[in-house]
C-alpha positions as a Markdown table, in Angstrom:
| # | Residue | x | y | z |
|---|---|---|---|---|
| 1 | Met | 22.5 | -21.5 | 0.3 |
| 2 | Ala | 25.0 | -21.8 | -2.4 |
| 3 | Leu | 24.9 | -19.2 | -5.2 |
| 4 | Thr | 24.8 | -21.2 | -8.4 |
| 5 | Met | 24.6 | -19.7 | -11.9 |
| 6 | Asn | 20.9 | -20.6 | -12.1 |
| 7 | Val | 20.1 | -18.7 | -8.9 |
| 8 | Leu | 22.2 | -15.8 | -10.1 |
| 9 | Trp | 20.5 | -15.6 | -13.5 |
| 10 | Thr | 17.1 | -16.0 | -11.8 |
| 11 | Ile | 17.8 | -13.1 | -9.5 |
| 12 | Ile | 19.0 | -11.0 | -12.4 |
| 13 | Gly | 16.0 | -11.9 | -14.5 |
| 14 | Cys | 13.6 | -11.1 | -11.7 |
| 15 | Gly | 15.3 | -7.7 | -11.2 |
| 16 | Ile | 15.0 | -6.9 | -15.0 |
| 17 | Val | 11.3 | -8.0 | -15.0 |
| 18 | Thr | 10.6 | -5.9 | -11.9 |
| 19 | Trp | 12.3 | -2.9 | -13.3 |
| 20 | Leu | 10.6 | -3.2 | -16.7 |
| 21 | Ser | 7.2 | -3.5 | -15.1 |
| 22 | Arg | 7.8 | -0.2 | -13.2 |
| 23 | Val | 9.3 | 1.7 | -16.1 |
| 24 | Ile | 7.2 | 0.7 | -19.1 |
| 25 | Pro | 3.9 | 2.2 | -17.8 |
| 26 | Phe | 5.7 | 5.6 | -17.3 |
| 27 | Val | 7.1 | 5.4 | -20.8 |
| 28 | Leu | 3.8 | 4.6 | -22.3 |
| 29 | Val | 1.9 | 7.3 | -20.4 |
| 30 | Lys | 4.5 | 9.9 | -21.3 |
| 31 | Asn | 4.2 | 9.2 | -25.1 |
| 32 | Phe | 0.4 | 8.7 | -25.3 |
| 33 | Asp | -2.6 | 10.8 | -24.2 |
| 34 | Leu | -4.9 | 8.8 | -22.1 |
| 35 | Pro | -8.7 | 9.3 | -22.3 |
| 36 | Lys | -10.2 | 11.5 | -19.6 |
| 37 | Trp | -12.4 | 8.7 | -18.3 |
| 38 | Leu | -9.3 | 6.5 | -17.9 |
| 39 | Ile | -7.4 | 9.2 | -16.0 |
| 40 | Gln | -10.4 | 9.7 | -13.7 |
| 41 | Tyr | -10.7 | 5.9 | -13.2 |
| 42 | Leu | -7.0 | 5.7 | -12.3 |
| 43 | Ser | -7.3 | 8.6 | -9.9 |
| 44 | Phe | -9.2 | 6.3 | -7.5 |
| 45 | Val | -6.5 | 3.6 | -7.5 |
| 46 | Pro | -4.4 | 5.1 | -4.6 |
| 47 | Leu | -7.6 | 5.5 | -2.5 |
| 48 | Val | -8.7 | 2.0 | -3.1 |
| 49 | Ile | -5.2 | 0.6 | -2.3 |
| 50 | Met | -5.0 | 2.5 | 1.0 |
| 51 | Thr | -8.5 | 1.5 | 2.0 |
| 52 | Ala | -7.7 | -2.2 | 1.3 |
| 53 | Leu | -4.5 | -2.0 | 3.3 |
| 54 | Ile | -6.2 | -0.3 | 6.2 |
| 55 | Met | -9.1 | -2.8 | 6.2 |
| 56 | Glu | -6.8 | -5.7 | 6.0 |
| 57 | Asn | -5.0 | -4.6 | 9.2 |
| 58 | Ile | -8.2 | -3.8 | 11.0 |
| 59 | Phe | -10.0 | -7.1 | 10.3 |
| 60 | Thr | -8.4 | -10.4 | 10.8 |
| 61 | His | -9.5 | -13.2 | 8.5 |
| 62 | His | -10.2 | -16.6 | 9.8 |
| 63 | Ala | -11.1 | -19.4 | 7.4 |
| 64 | Gly | -14.6 | -20.6 | 7.8 |
| 65 | Ser | -15.8 | -17.8 | 10.1 |
| 66 | Leu | -16.5 | -14.1 | 10.0 |
| 67 | Pro | -13.5 | -11.7 | 10.3 |
| 68 | Thr | -12.7 | -10.4 | 13.7 |
| 69 | Val | -11.6 | -6.9 | 14.6 |
| 70 | Asn | -8.1 | -6.2 | 15.6 |
| 71 | Tyr | -8.8 | -3.6 | 18.3 |
| 72 | Glu | -5.2 | -2.4 | 18.6 |
| 73 | Asn | -5.0 | -1.5 | 15.0 |
| 74 | Leu | -8.5 | 0.0 | 15.1 |
| 75 | Leu | -7.6 | 2.2 | 18.1 |
| 76 | Ala | -4.4 | 3.4 | 16.4 |
| 77 | Thr | -6.4 | 4.1 | 13.2 |
| 78 | Val | -8.6 | 6.7 | 14.9 |
| 79 | Pro | -6.0 | 9.3 | 15.9 |
| 80 | Thr | -4.0 | 8.6 | 12.7 |
| 81 | Phe | -7.1 | 9.3 | 10.6 |
| 82 | Val | -7.8 | 12.5 | 12.5 |
| 83 | Ala | -4.2 | 13.6 | 12.0 |
| 84 | Ala | -4.6 | 12.8 | 8.3 |
| 85 | Ile | -7.7 | 15.0 | 8.0 |
| 86 | Ile | -6.2 | 17.9 | 9.9 |
| 87 | Ser | -2.6 | 17.9 | 8.7 |
| 88 | Lys | -2.7 | 16.3 | 5.2 |
| 89 | Ser | 1.0 | 15.7 | 5.8 |
| 90 | Leu | 2.5 | 12.2 | 5.3 |
| 91 | Ile | 5.1 | 12.6 | 7.9 |
| 92 | Val | 2.6 | 13.8 | 10.5 |
| 93 | Ile | 0.4 | 10.8 | 9.7 |
| 94 | Val | 3.2 | 8.3 | 10.0 |
| 95 | Val | 4.5 | 9.8 | 13.2 |
| 96 | Val | 1.0 | 9.9 | 14.8 |
| 97 | Gly | 0.4 | 6.3 | 13.6 |
| 98 | Ile | 3.6 | 5.0 | 15.1 |
| 99 | Val | 3.2 | 6.9 | 18.4 |
| 100 | Ser | -0.5 | 5.7 | 18.6 |
| 101 | Met | 0.5 | 2.1 | 18.1 |
| 102 | Ala | 3.4 | 2.4 | 20.6 |
| 103 | Leu | 1.1 | 3.9 | 23.3 |
| 104 | Ile | -1.6 | 1.3 | 22.7 |
| 105 | Arg | 0.9 | -1.6 | 22.9 |
| 106 | Leu | 2.4 | -0.1 | 26.0 |
| 107 | Ala | -1.0 | 0.3 | 27.7 |
| 108 | Phe | -2.3 | -3.2 | 26.8 |
């Protein structure tokens, strides 16, 4: 793919828009006090995102039929979830998840 000026300006524009979309919320939140109900509402966002990511990997969507369970991912989720509850450490969770998935793929 040849790098033309249009492609270059598109890449630069996308980079600026991406950067602004990540910086502007921090600048706005730093300068304004958010209502308590909004802060409480936003506190659930990470939990909802993680739940959506986990469910997306456990269930496989097929158009026109019910979702099926991806048993490899489900089996890897169990020890990872237990490690998360016990350790509450991100590095432990990641390592247990990777090792669990490696062992499951090695076994099956």
